[in-house]
Tab-separated table of C-alpha atoms in Angstrom:
chain	number	residue	atom	x	y	z
I	5	UNK	CA	-57.659	28.915	21.151
I	6	UNK	CA	-57.642	31.253	24.175
I	7	UNK	CA	-61.114	30.415	25.411
I	8	UNK	CA	-62.152	29.272	28.830
I	9	UNK	CA	-60.711	29.699	32.271
I	10	UNK	CA	-57.822	27.225	32.064
I	11	UNK	CA	-57.189	26.845	28.367
I	12	UNK	CA	-53.441	26.120	28.246
I	13	UNK	CA	-53.687	22.539	29.537
I	14	UNK	CA	-56.332	21.769	26.945
I	15	UNK	CA	-54.065	22.951	24.138
I	16	UNK	CA	-50.996	21.177	25.520
I	17	UNK	CA	-52.894	17.882	25.727
I	18	UNK	CA	-53.431	17.979	21.968
I	19	UNK	CA	-49.729	18.214	21.165
I	20	UNK	CA	-46.987	15.637	20.634
I	21	UNK	CA	-43.943	16.571	22.762
I	22	UNK	CA	-41.541	14.955	20.293
I	23	UNK	CA	-42.724	17.135	17.390
I	24	UNK	CA	-44.566	20.052	19.010
I	25	UNK	CA	-42.190	20.686	21.916
I	26	UNK	CA	-41.276	24.195	20.761
I	27	UNK	CA	-44.915	25.250	20.650
I	28	UNK	CA	-45.570	23.564	23.996
I	29	UNK	CA	-42.802	25.496	25.738
I	30	UNK	CA	-43.947	28.736	24.104
I	31	UNK	CA	-47.541	28.203	25.171
I	32	UNK	CA	-46.672	27.203	28.732
I	33	UNK	CA	-44.137	29.954	29.415
I	34	UNK	CA	-45.991	32.579	27.425
I	35	UNK	CA	-49.345	32.113	29.135
I	36	UNK	CA	-48.640	30.487	32.483
I	37	UNK	CA	-45.489	32.114	33.852
I	38	UNK	CA	-45.628	35.473	35.698
I	39	UNK	CA	-42.664	37.838	35.841
I	40	UNK	CA	-42.189	37.085	39.535
I	41	UNK	CA	-41.605	33.420	38.679
I	42	UNK	CA	-38.813	34.465	36.303
I	43	UNK	CA	-37.204	36.446	39.115
I	44	UNK	CA	-37.465	33.451	41.464
I	45	UNK	CA	-35.685	31.378	38.830
I	46	UNK	CA	-33.070	33.872	37.596
I	47	UNK	CA	-31.498	35.149	40.828
I	48	UNK	CA	-31.316	31.963	42.939
I	49	UNK	CA	-30.507	30.068	39.735
I	50	UNK	CA	-27.561	32.348	39.046
I	51	UNK	CA	-26.295	31.716	42.577
I	52	UNK	CA	-26.316	28.010	41.750
I	53	UNK	CA	-24.646	28.536	38.391
I	54	UNK	CA	-21.738	30.421	39.950
I	55	UNK	CA	-20.820	27.648	42.371
I	56	UNK	CA	-17.584	27.081	40.391
I	57	UNK	CA	-15.230	29.853	41.492
I	58	UNK	CA	-14.469	31.129	37.999
I	59	UNK	CA	-18.205	31.665	37.408
I	60	UNK	CA	-18.522	34.093	40.301
I	61	UNK	CA	-15.232	35.729	39.306
I	62	UNK	CA	-16.583	36.446	35.836
I	63	UNK	CA	-19.849	37.884	37.149
I	64	UNK	CA	-17.932	40.031	39.609
I	65	UNK	CA	-15.675	41.242	36.800
I	66	UNK	CA	-18.564	42.397	34.605
I	67	UNK	CA	-20.149	44.109	37.609
I	68	UNK	CA	-23.599	44.232	36.029
I	69	UNK	CA	-25.366	42.273	38.741
I	70	UNK	CA	-24.031	44.646	41.371
I	71	UNK	CA	-24.284	48.002	39.587
I	72	UNK	CA	-27.234	47.537	37.194
I	73	UNK	CA	-29.321	44.657	38.539
I	74	UNK	CA	-32.596	45.765	36.912
I	75	UNK	CA	-30.908	46.000	33.508
I	76	UNK	CA	-29.333	42.577	34.077
I	77	UNK	CA	-32.759	41.112	34.884
I	78	UNK	CA	-34.333	42.685	31.795
I	79	UNK	CA	-31.513	41.436	29.567
I	80	UNK	CA	-31.906	37.941	31.004
I	81	UNK	CA	-35.647	38.068	30.393
I	82	UNK	CA	-35.016	39.054	26.775
I	83	UNK	CA	-32.902	35.942	26.229
I	84	UNK	CA	-35.419	33.680	27.957
I	85	UNK	CA	-38.460	34.990	26.107
I	86	UNK	CA	-36.645	34.760	22.763
I	87	UNK	CA	-35.728	31.135	23.456
I	88	UNK	CA	-38.884	30.011	25.222
I	89	UNK	CA	-41.715	32.110	23.774
I	90	UNK	CA	-40.497	33.082	20.292
I	91	UNK	CA	-38.862	29.666	19.991
I	92	UNK	CA	-35.422	28.336	19.160
I	93	UNK	CA	-36.219	27.963	15.468
I	94	UNK	CA	-37.384	31.579	15.216
I	95	UNK	CA	-35.207	34.426	13.989
I	96	UNK	CA	-35.364	35.995	17.462
I	97	UNK	CA	-34.392	32.735	19.176
I	98	UNK	CA	-31.379	32.095	16.982
I	99	UNK	CA	-30.296	35.728	17.125
I	100	UNK	CA	-30.378	35.592	20.935
I	101	UNK	CA	-28.145	32.493	20.927
I	102	UNK	CA	-25.695	34.181	18.554
I	103	UNK	CA	-25.683	37.294	20.713
I	104	UNK	CA	-24.913	35.314	23.852
I	105	UNK	CA	-22.083	33.541	22.040
I	106	UNK	CA	-20.591	36.914	21.073
I	107	UNK	CA	-20.917	38.221	24.638
I	108	UNK	CA	-19.181	35.177	26.095
I	109	UNK	CA	-16.348	35.363	23.572
I	110	UNK	CA	-15.866	39.093	24.152
I	111	UNK	CA	-15.695	38.621	27.939
I	112	UNK	CA	-13.273	35.722	27.541
I	113	UNK	CA	-10.987	37.876	25.411
I	114	UNK	CA	-11.112	40.739	27.917
I	115	UNK	CA	-10.291	38.499	30.886
I	116	UNK	CA	-7.128	36.554	30.036
I	117	UNK	CA	-6.476	36.345	33.772
I	118	UNK	CA	-9.646	34.210	34.113
I	119	UNK	CA	-8.896	31.362	31.708
I	120	UNK	CA	-11.511	28.768	30.830
I	121	UNK	CA	-14.519	30.714	32.079
I	122	UNK	CA	-16.473	29.805	28.964
I	123	UNK	CA	-14.889	26.506	28.009
I	124	UNK	CA	-16.144	23.838	30.431
I	125	UNK	CA	-19.006	21.946	28.770
I	126	UNK	CA	-20.655	21.223	32.115
I	127	UNK	CA	-20.991	24.950	32.764
I	128	UNK	CA	-23.168	25.175	29.662
I	129	UNK	CA	-25.163	22.030	30.417
I	130	UNK	CA	-25.994	22.997	33.998
I	131	UNK	CA	-27.817	26.325	33.378
I	132	UNK	CA	-30.004	24.718	30.701
I	133	UNK	CA	-30.773	21.731	32.906
I	134	UNK	CA	-31.588	24.122	35.744
I	135	UNK	CA	-33.954	26.162	33.591
I	136	UNK	CA	-35.727	23.019	32.428
I	137	UNK	CA	-36.022	21.159	35.739
I	138	UNK	CA	-35.993	23.713	38.583
I	139	UNK	CA	-39.787	24.205	38.737
I	140	UNK	CA	-40.332	20.458	38.967
I	141	UNK	CA	-37.692	20.059	41.670
I	142	UNK	CA	-39.180	22.907	43.696
I	143	UNK	CA	-42.773	21.729	43.440
I	144	UNK	CA	-42.007	18.117	44.303
I	145	UNK	CA	-39.859	19.252	47.258
I	146	UNK	CA	-42.964	21.034	48.575
I	147	UNK	CA	-45.057	17.888	48.243
I	148	UNK	CA	-46.912	19.197	45.177
I	149	UNK	CA	-47.373	17.506	41.791
I	150	UNK	CA	-44.436	18.169	39.508
I	151	UNK	CA	-44.052	18.497	35.755
I	152	UNK	CA	-46.131	16.102	33.657
I	153	UNK	CA	-44.430	13.526	31.445
I	154	UNK	CA	-45.340	15.308	28.199
I	155	UNK	CA	-43.837	18.568	29.423
I	156	UNK	CA	-40.744	16.771	30.717
I	157	UNK	CA	-40.124	15.495	27.185
I	158	UNK	CA	-40.739	18.951	25.726
I	159	UNK	CA	-38.349	20.602	28.197
I	160	UNK	CA	-35.632	18.082	27.410
I	161	UNK	CA	-35.957	18.765	23.675
I	162	UNK	CA	-35.791	22.492	24.364
I	163	UNK	CA	-32.689	22.341	26.589
I	164	UNK	CA	-30.801	19.993	24.253
I	165	UNK	CA	-31.617	22.091	21.176
I	166	UNK	CA	-30.503	25.338	22.815
I	167	UNK	CA	-27.311	23.642	24.009
I	168	UNK	CA	-26.441	22.826	20.393
I	169	UNK	CA	-26.847	26.472	19.385
I	170	UNK	CA	-24.299	27.691	21.920
I	171	UNK	CA	-20.525	27.957	21.649
I	172	UNK	CA	-17.767	27.761	24.194
I	173	UNK	CA	-14.483	29.595	23.986
I	174	UNK	CA	-12.838	26.785	22.021
I	175	UNK	CA	-15.710	26.180	19.603
I	176	UNK	CA	-19.333	25.061	19.048
I	177	UNK	CA	-21.129	22.705	21.408
I	178	UNK	CA	-23.177	21.049	18.647
I	179	UNK	CA	-21.216	17.787	18.816
I	180	UNK	CA	-20.794	17.663	22.597
I	181	UNK	CA	-22.798	15.275	24.781
I	182	UNK	CA	-25.964	16.446	26.511
I	183	UNK	CA	-28.027	14.389	29.015
I	184	UNK	CA	-30.111	11.955	26.987
I	185	UNK	CA	-33.463	12.453	28.707
I	186	UNK	CA	-35.251	14.129	31.631
I	187	UNK	CA	-33.962	11.665	34.207
I	188	UNK	CA	-30.403	12.148	32.993
I	189	UNK	CA	-30.834	15.932	33.291
I	190	UNK	CA	-32.004	15.712	36.910
I	191	UNK	CA	-29.171	13.309	37.734
I	192	UNK	CA	-26.660	15.688	36.141
I	193	UNK	CA	-27.976	18.603	38.233
I	194	UNK	CA	-27.755	16.614	41.455
I	195	UNK	CA	-24.169	15.574	40.720
I	196	UNK	CA	-23.157	19.116	39.727
I	197	UNK	CA	-24.620	20.507	42.951
I	198	UNK	CA	-22.854	17.894	45.064
I	199	UNK	CA	-19.346	18.661	43.797
I	200	UNK	CA	-16.880	20.300	46.197
I	201	UNK	CA	-16.621	24.035	45.585
I	202	UNK	CA	-14.493	26.697	47.200
I	203	UNK	CA	-15.752	29.844	48.903
I	204	UNK	CA	-14.788	33.069	47.131
I	205	UNK	CA	-15.120	36.730	47.999
I	206	UNK	CA	-16.551	37.412	44.547
I	207	UNK	CA	-19.226	34.752	45.097
I	208	UNK	CA	-20.199	36.321	48.417
I	209	UNK	CA	-20.343	39.804	46.940
I	210	UNK	CA	-22.395	38.927	43.863
I	211	UNK	CA	-24.770	36.619	45.766
I	212	UNK	CA	-25.375	39.303	48.375
I	213	UNK	CA	-26.110	41.883	45.681
I	214	UNK	CA	-28.583	39.560	43.937
I	215	UNK	CA	-30.352	38.666	47.172
I	216	UNK	CA	-30.682	42.312	48.206
I	217	UNK	CA	-31.947	43.382	44.809
I	218	UNK	CA	-34.527	40.583	44.682
I	219	UNK	CA	-35.874	41.580	48.096
I	220	UNK	CA	-35.952	45.310	47.297
I	221	UNK	CA	-37.484	44.870	43.839
I	222	UNK	CA	-40.276	42.495	44.792
I	223	UNK	CA	-41.119	43.207	48.428
I	224	UNK	CA	-42.101	46.369	50.353
I	225	UNK	CA	-39.746	47.454	53.129
I	226	UNK	CA	-41.498	45.581	55.978
I	227	UNK	CA	-41.262	42.291	54.045
I	228	UNK	CA	-37.753	42.530	52.640
I	229	UNK	CA	-36.362	40.215	55.277
I	230	UNK	CA	-38.831	37.610	54.031
I	231	UNK	CA	-37.721	38.347	50.457
I	232	UNK	CA	-34.139	37.574	51.432
I	233	UNK	CA	-35.304	34.348	53.128
I	234	UNK	CA	-37.151	33.364	49.958
I	235	UNK	CA	-34.022	33.930	47.880
I	236	UNK	CA	-31.977	31.798	50.264
I	237	UNK	CA	-34.524	28.988	50.254
I	238	UNK	CA	-34.677	28.886	46.453
I	239	UNK	CA	-30.876	28.872	46.173
I	240	UNK	CA	-30.585	26.077	48.745
I	241	UNK	CA	-28.670	25.719	51.984
I	242	UNK	CA	-25.490	24.358	50.418
I	243	UNK	CA	-25.271	27.239	47.930
I	244	UNK	CA	-26.016	29.852	50.598
I	245	UNK	CA	-23.284	28.536	52.847
I	246	UNK	CA	-20.860	28.431	49.917
I	247	UNK	CA	-21.509	32.110	49.166
I	248	UNK	CA	-21.687	33.003	52.878
I	249	UNK	CA	-25.090	34.699	52.745
I	250	UNK	CA	-26.499	32.754	55.701
I	251	UNK	CA	-29.249	30.193	56.032
I	252	UNK	CA	-32.716	30.393	57.575
I	253	UNK	CA	-34.007	28.845	60.763
I	254	UNK	CA	-36.786	26.207	60.863
I	255	UNK	CA	-39.623	28.648	61.585
I	256	UNK	CA	-38.660	31.001	58.778
I	257	UNK	CA	-38.164	28.058	56.450
I	258	UNK	CA	-41.702	26.872	57.214
I	259	UNK	CA	-43.018	30.361	56.432
I	260	UNK	CA	-41.276	30.321	53.050
I	261	UNK	CA	-42.644	26.864	52.264
I	262	UNK	CA	-46.186	27.983	53.117
I	263	UNK	CA	-45.761	31.013	50.850
I	264	UNK	CA	-44.483	28.930	47.935
I	265	UNK	CA	-47.137	26.239	48.289
I	266	UNK	CA	-49.821	28.917	48.379
I	267	UNK	CA	-48.360	30.566	45.264
I	268	UNK	CA	-48.321	27.304	43.312
I	269	UNK	CA	-51.837	26.412	44.417
I	270	UNK	CA	-53.050	29.876	43.439
I	271	UNK	CA	-51.514	29.448	40.004
I	272	UNK	CA	-53.481	26.247	39.566
I	273	UNK	CA	-56.716	28.089	40.396
I	274	UNK	CA	-56.169	31.413	38.630
I	275	UNK	CA	-57.026	31.757	34.931
I	276	UNK	CA	-54.292	31.415	32.332
I	277	UNK	CA	-52.902	34.671	30.987
I	278	UNK	CA	-54.451	35.955	27.777
I	279	UNK	CA	-51.549	38.317	27.073
I	280	UNK	CA	-48.203	36.600	26.310
I	281	UNK	CA	-45.285	36.999	28.699
I	282	UNK	CA	-43.212	39.409	26.530
I	283	UNK	CA	-46.142	41.825	26.400
I	284	UNK	CA	-46.611	41.628	30.160
I	285	UNK	CA	-42.885	42.188	30.708
I	286	UNK	CA	-42.972	45.333	28.554
I	287	UNK	CA	-45.921	46.644	30.539
I	288	UNK	CA	-44.198	45.909	33.856
I	289	UNK	CA	-40.954	47.477	32.634
I	290	UNK	CA	-42.743	50.719	31.785
I	291	UNK	CA	-44.418	50.707	35.199
I	292	UNK	CA	-41.114	50.060	36.968
I	293	UNK	CA	-39.412	52.816	34.984
I	294	UNK	CA	-42.085	55.322	35.928
I	295	UNK	CA	-41.852	54.341	39.598
I	296	UNK	CA	-38.064	54.687	39.660
I	297	UNK	CA	-38.170	58.086	37.956
I	298	UNK	CA	-40.990	59.566	40.068
I	299	UNK	CA	-40.096	62.362	42.536
I	300	UNK	CA	-41.324	60.243	45.457
I	301	UNK	CA	-39.021	57.322	44.656
């Protein structure tokens, strides 16, 4: 299977997205996505997810994003790789869904002063829609080709199936409505993003912590300002203003767009990964751990 320079597209073209969607997502994420792309999705995506005030309040209450951001990133990666690479029908995929359900219920029980944090159906739909559609939205906004039709179908199957494995505070989501196709998912995201939201101190604090960590983790000191700009751009102007982390001027925005377009074009030219994403994440985690524990760090 893993022969040739760009072998993933060849394998994906042989599959039926209505029956092979789980394998398609596993192949694409496992052998196309670098760790940096996960970071670009997780941190700005979380800023979007906590637009409702109770979302940021919950994240501020747990404190993990502010006090242990690397551990939070690794835990998030573990969920994503279980669902995307191992697959939702796998033991690891289902165990990850059950674990997240237990975490949500435990937090809900510990925060009676924050009622309904895990009970609004839309707050479960939106993160899954964001995970499925954000790469397409970003690439098309840069004037680049977006997700192909076959992969759009596969991503919709994936998001809807994971949604049905999750539970809110008042019970399972299996019988709740989920957007019926890719177009309905993108429309849902646009409507969710356009709702009126209120500024909160917790949103500002958590968003600032995520932006700073992203810049420090992925960029050397001279480029950390650019790392913060990249985080802002990926989160979007409306979200940045909501969380009061500032927006970027036209020249800096153009620089970020050039960087992103170059990164996407490079991905199209570079060979597909032979090693799957979970293996690469383990390698990077060991390297990061050694760097953080070294006397010079």
